[in-house]
Amino acid sequence: MANAADDEIKKEVAEHKILIYGKGTKSMPMCGFTQETIVFFNKYGYDFEVVDVLRNAEKREALSQMTNWPTLPKVFIDGQFYGDTDILDEMERKGEVEPLLKKAFGDA
Amino acid sequence: MISQDALIKYIKEAMPDAEVTVKDRTGTMDHYQVQIISEAFEGKNLLDRQRFVYQALNDPMKDGRIHALEIKSQTPTEATSA
């Protein structure tokens, strides 16, 4: 049963090419891992959104169910789920992040 | 907090063949780095490997015994060629 949280998430994921669900906001991250993810994307210079779900248990549960991934932050690029910086660092090492972002922002 | 043995036991339940090395990153028994070598990772990309390990540790992750987890996942062939 798709609930309000699911719909909200789907809308947000569609609206932002790069979307980080984390603890705190872009200007005030409340967790080291969320901050790490912000630093990661700042390097590329593309626009990205941070959605604070620290105090939104229902949305956090919906996100965990939807992605089968228990932790925060959760990163979506171009509507696809990519886990967190553990995954993105590895992808960056293999040079997979730059082309992915270029494709997402349509300047490939 | 969770002991290293309990952590290894959870992992072994999902991956009986796993070779597991555990490092307590902060000394608080809830920020761990685990290095796992298992056939179970064969043909899985990094995201699915991490998901598989998180599923194996679903209970201690959910109830907070594990706060943060850094996962290094390799197949036996990757481990020997690394």
CSV table of C-alpha atoms in Angstrom, one decimal:
chain,number,residue,atom,x,y,z
A,1,MET,CA,0.0,0.0,0.0
A,2,ALA,CA,1.7,3.2,-1.2
A,3,ASN,CA,1.4,5.7,1.7
A,4,ALA,CA,2.0,9.4,1.8
A,5,ALA,CA,5.7,9.0,2.6
A,6,ASP,CA,6.2,6.8,-0.5
A,7,ASP,CA,4.5,9.3,-2.7
A,8,GLU,CA,6.5,12.2,-1.2
A,9,ILE,CA,9.7,10.3,-1.8
A,10,LYS,CA,8.9,9.5,-5.4
A,11,LYS,CA,8.1,13.1,-6.1
A,12,GLU,CA,11.3,14.3,-4.5
A,13,VAL,CA,13.5,11.8,-6.3
A,14,ALA,CA,11.9,12.8,-9.6
A,15,GLU,CA,12.4,16.5,-8.9
A,16,HIS,CA,16.1,16.4,-8.1
A,17,LYS,CA,18.9,14.9,-10.3
A,18,ILE,CA,21.0,14.5,-7.1
A,19,LEU,CA,19.1,13.9,-3.9
A,20,ILE,CA,20.6,13.1,-0.5
A,21,TYR,CA,18.3,11.9,2.3
A,22,GLY,CA,20.3,12.4,5.5
A,23,LYS,CA,20.4,13.8,9.0
A,24,GLY,CA,20.4,17.6,9.1
A,25,THR,CA,20.4,20.1,6.2
A,26,LYS,CA,22.9,21.1,3.5
A,27,SER,CA,24.0,24.2,5.6
A,28,MET,CA,23.8,22.3,8.9
A,29,PRO,CA,24.5,18.5,8.5
A,30,MET,CA,23.9,16.7,11.8
A,31,CYS,CA,25.9,13.6,11.0
A,32,GLY,CA,29.4,13.0,9.7
A,33,PHE,CA,28.2,10.7,7.0
A,34,THR,CA,25.7,13.2,5.7
A,35,GLN,CA,28.4,15.8,5.7
A,36,GLU,CA,30.8,13.5,3.9
A,37,THR,CA,28.2,13.0,1.2
A,38,ILE,CA,27.7,16.8,0.8
A,39,VAL,CA,31.5,17.3,0.5
A,40,PHE,CA,31.6,14.5,-2.1
A,41,PHE,CA,29.0,16.2,-4.4
A,42,ASN,CA,30.4,19.7,-3.8
A,43,LYS,CA,33.5,18.5,-5.6
A,44,TYR,CA,31.5,18.0,-8.8
A,45,GLY,CA,29.8,21.4,-8.8
A,46,TYR,CA,26.4,20.0,-9.9
A,47,ASP,CA,23.3,21.2,-8.0
A,48,PHE,CA,22.1,18.7,-5.3
A,49,GLU,CA,19.4,18.7,-2.7
A,50,VAL,CA,19.6,17.5,0.9
A,51,VAL,CA,16.4,16.3,2.6
A,52,ASP,CA,16.5,16.1,6.4
A,53,VAL,CA,14.7,13.0,7.6
A,54,LEU,CA,16.4,12.9,11.0
A,55,ARG,CA,13.1,13.4,12.9
A,56,ASN,CA,10.8,11.8,10.3
A,57,ALA,CA,10.6,8.1,11.4
A,58,GLU,CA,7.8,7.3,8.9
A,59,LYS,CA,9.7,8.6,5.9
A,60,ARG,CA,13.0,6.9,7.1
A,61,GLU,CA,11.1,3.6,7.3
A,62,ALA,CA,9.6,4.1,3.9
A,63,LEU,CA,13.0,4.8,2.5
A,64,SER,CA,14.6,1.8,4.1
A,65,GLN,CA,11.8,-0.4,2.8
A,66,MET,CA,12.0,1.1,-0.7
A,67,THR,CA,15.8,0.8,-1.0
A,68,ASN,CA,16.3,-2.3,1.2
A,69,TRP,CA,19.1,-0.3,2.8
A,70,PRO,CA,19.0,0.4,6.5
A,71,THR,CA,21.2,3.4,7.0
A,72,LEU,CA,21.4,7.1,6.2
A,73,PRO,CA,22.5,8.9,4.2
A,74,LYS,CA,20.7,7.5,1.1
A,75,VAL,CA,21.7,9.0,-2.3
A,76,PHE,CA,19.6,9.0,-5.5
A,77,ILE,CA,21.1,10.1,-8.8
A,78,ASP,CA,18.8,10.6,-11.8
A,79,GLY,CA,16.1,8.6,-10.0
A,80,GLN,CA,18.4,5.7,-9.2
A,81,PHE,CA,19.5,4.6,-5.7
A,82,TYR,CA,23.2,4.5,-5.1
A,83,GLY,CA,23.6,3.8,-1.4
A,84,ASP,CA,26.1,6.2,0.3
A,85,THR,CA,29.7,7.3,0.0
A,86,ASP,CA,31.0,3.8,0.5
A,87,ILE,CA,29.5,3.0,-2.9
A,88,LEU,CA,30.2,6.4,-4.5
A,89,ASP,CA,33.9,6.4,-3.4
A,90,GLU,CA,34.3,3.0,-5.0
A,91,MET,CA,32.5,4.2,-8.2
A,92,GLU,CA,34.6,7.4,-8.2
A,93,ARG,CA,37.8,5.3,-8.0
A,94,LYS,CA,36.7,3.5,-11.2
A,95,GLY,CA,35.8,6.8,-12.9
A,96,GLU,CA,32.1,6.0,-13.0
A,97,VAL,CA,30.7,9.1,-11.2
A,98,GLU,CA,31.7,11.8,-13.6
A,99,PRO,CA,30.0,10.3,-16.7
A,100,LEU,CA,26.9,9.4,-14.6
A,101,LEU,CA,26.5,13.0,-13.4
A,102,LYS,CA,27.1,14.4,-16.9
A,103,LYS,CA,24.4,12.1,-18.3
A,104,ALA,CA,22.0,13.0,-15.5
A,105,PHE,CA,22.5,16.8,-16.2
A,106,GLY,CA,22.3,16.2,-20.0
A,107,ASP,CA,25.8,17.6,-20.8
A,108,ALA,CA,27.4,14.2,-21.7
B,1,MET,CA,27.2,-2.3,21.6
B,2,ILE,CA,27.9,-5.7,20.2
B,3,SER,CA,30.8,-8.1,20.7
B,4,GLN,CA,33.0,-9.0,17.7
B,5,ASP,CA,32.1,-12.7,18.2
B,6,ALA,CA,28.3,-11.9,18.0
B,7,LEU,CA,29.0,-9.8,14.9
B,8,ILE,CA,30.9,-12.6,13.2
B,9,LYS,CA,28.2,-15.1,14.2
B,10,TYR,CA,25.5,-13.1,12.4
B,11,ILE,CA,27.7,-12.9,9.3
B,12,LYS,CA,28.6,-16.6,9.3
B,13,GLU,CA,24.9,-17.4,9.6
B,14,ALA,CA,24.3,-15.7,6.2
B,15,MET,CA,27.7,-16.7,4.7
B,16,PRO,CA,28.9,-19.9,6.3
B,17,ASP,CA,32.1,-19.9,4.1
B,18,ALA,CA,32.9,-16.3,5.0
B,19,GLU,CA,36.4,-15.3,6.3
B,20,VAL,CA,35.7,-12.3,8.5
B,21,THR,CA,38.1,-9.8,9.9
B,22,VAL,CA,36.5,-7.3,12.4
B,23,LYS,CA,38.0,-4.0,13.5
B,24,ASP,CA,36.5,-1.8,16.2
B,25,ARG,CA,37.0,1.7,14.7
B,26,THR,CA,36.3,3.7,17.8
B,27,GLY,CA,36.6,1.3,20.8
B,28,THR,CA,33.0,1.8,21.6
B,29,MET,CA,31.9,-1.6,20.1
B,30,ASP,CA,29.3,-0.1,17.8
B,31,HIS,CA,31.5,1.5,15.0
B,32,TYR,CA,32.9,-1.5,13.2
B,33,GLN,CA,34.9,-2.2,10.0
B,34,VAL,CA,34.3,-5.7,8.7
B,35,GLN,CA,36.3,-7.3,5.9
B,36,ILE,CA,34.4,-10.3,4.5
B,37,ILE,CA,35.7,-12.8,1.9
B,38,SER,CA,32.9,-15.1,0.6
B,39,GLU,CA,31.6,-16.8,-2.5
B,40,ALA,CA,28.3,-15.2,-1.8
B,41,PHE,CA,29.6,-12.0,-3.3
B,42,GLU,CA,30.3,-13.6,-6.7
B,43,GLY,CA,28.5,-11.8,-9.5
B,44,LYS,CA,27.1,-9.1,-7.1
B,45,ASN,CA,27.9,-5.4,-7.6
B,46,LEU,CA,29.0,-3.4,-4.6
B,47,LEU,CA,25.5,-2.1,-3.8
B,48,ASP,CA,24.1,-5.6,-3.7
B,49,ARG,CA,27.1,-6.9,-1.6
B,50,GLN,CA,26.5,-4.2,0.9
B,51,ARG,CA,22.8,-4.9,1.0
B,52,PHE,CA,23.5,-8.6,1.5
B,53,VAL,CA,25.7,-7.8,4.5
B,54,TYR,CA,23.2,-5.3,5.9
B,55,GLN,CA,20.5,-8.0,5.7
B,56,ALA,CA,22.7,-10.5,7.6
B,57,LEU,CA,23.1,-7.8,10.3
B,58,ASN,CA,19.6,-6.5,10.1
B,59,ASP,CA,18.7,-7.1,13.8
B,60,PRO,CA,21.8,-5.5,15.4
B,61,MET,CA,21.5,-2.6,12.9
B,62,LYS,CA,17.8,-2.1,13.6
B,63,ASP,CA,18.1,-2.1,17.4
B,64,GLY,CA,21.1,0.1,17.4
B,65,ARG,CA,23.7,-2.3,18.7
B,66,ILE,CA,25.6,-1.4,15.5
B,67,HIS,CA,25.8,2.3,14.9
B,68,ALA,CA,28.1,2.5,11.9
B,69,LEU,CA,29.5,-0.2,9.7
B,70,GLU,CA,32.2,0.0,7.1
B,71,ILE,CA,32.1,-3.1,4.8
B,72,LYS,CA,34.8,-4.4,2.7
B,73,SER,CA,33.4,-7.3,0.6
B,74,GLN,CA,35.5,-9.6,-1.7
B,75,THR,CA,35.1,-12.9,-3.4
B,76,PRO,CA,38.0,-15.4,-2.7
B,77,THR,CA,39.4,-14.8,-6.2
B,78,GLU,CA,39.4,-11.0,-5.6
B,79,ALA,CA,41.0,-11.5,-2.3
B,80,THR,CA,43.9,-13.5,-3.7
B,81,SER,CA,44.4,-11.3,-6.7
B,82,ALA,CA,44.2,-8.0,-4.7
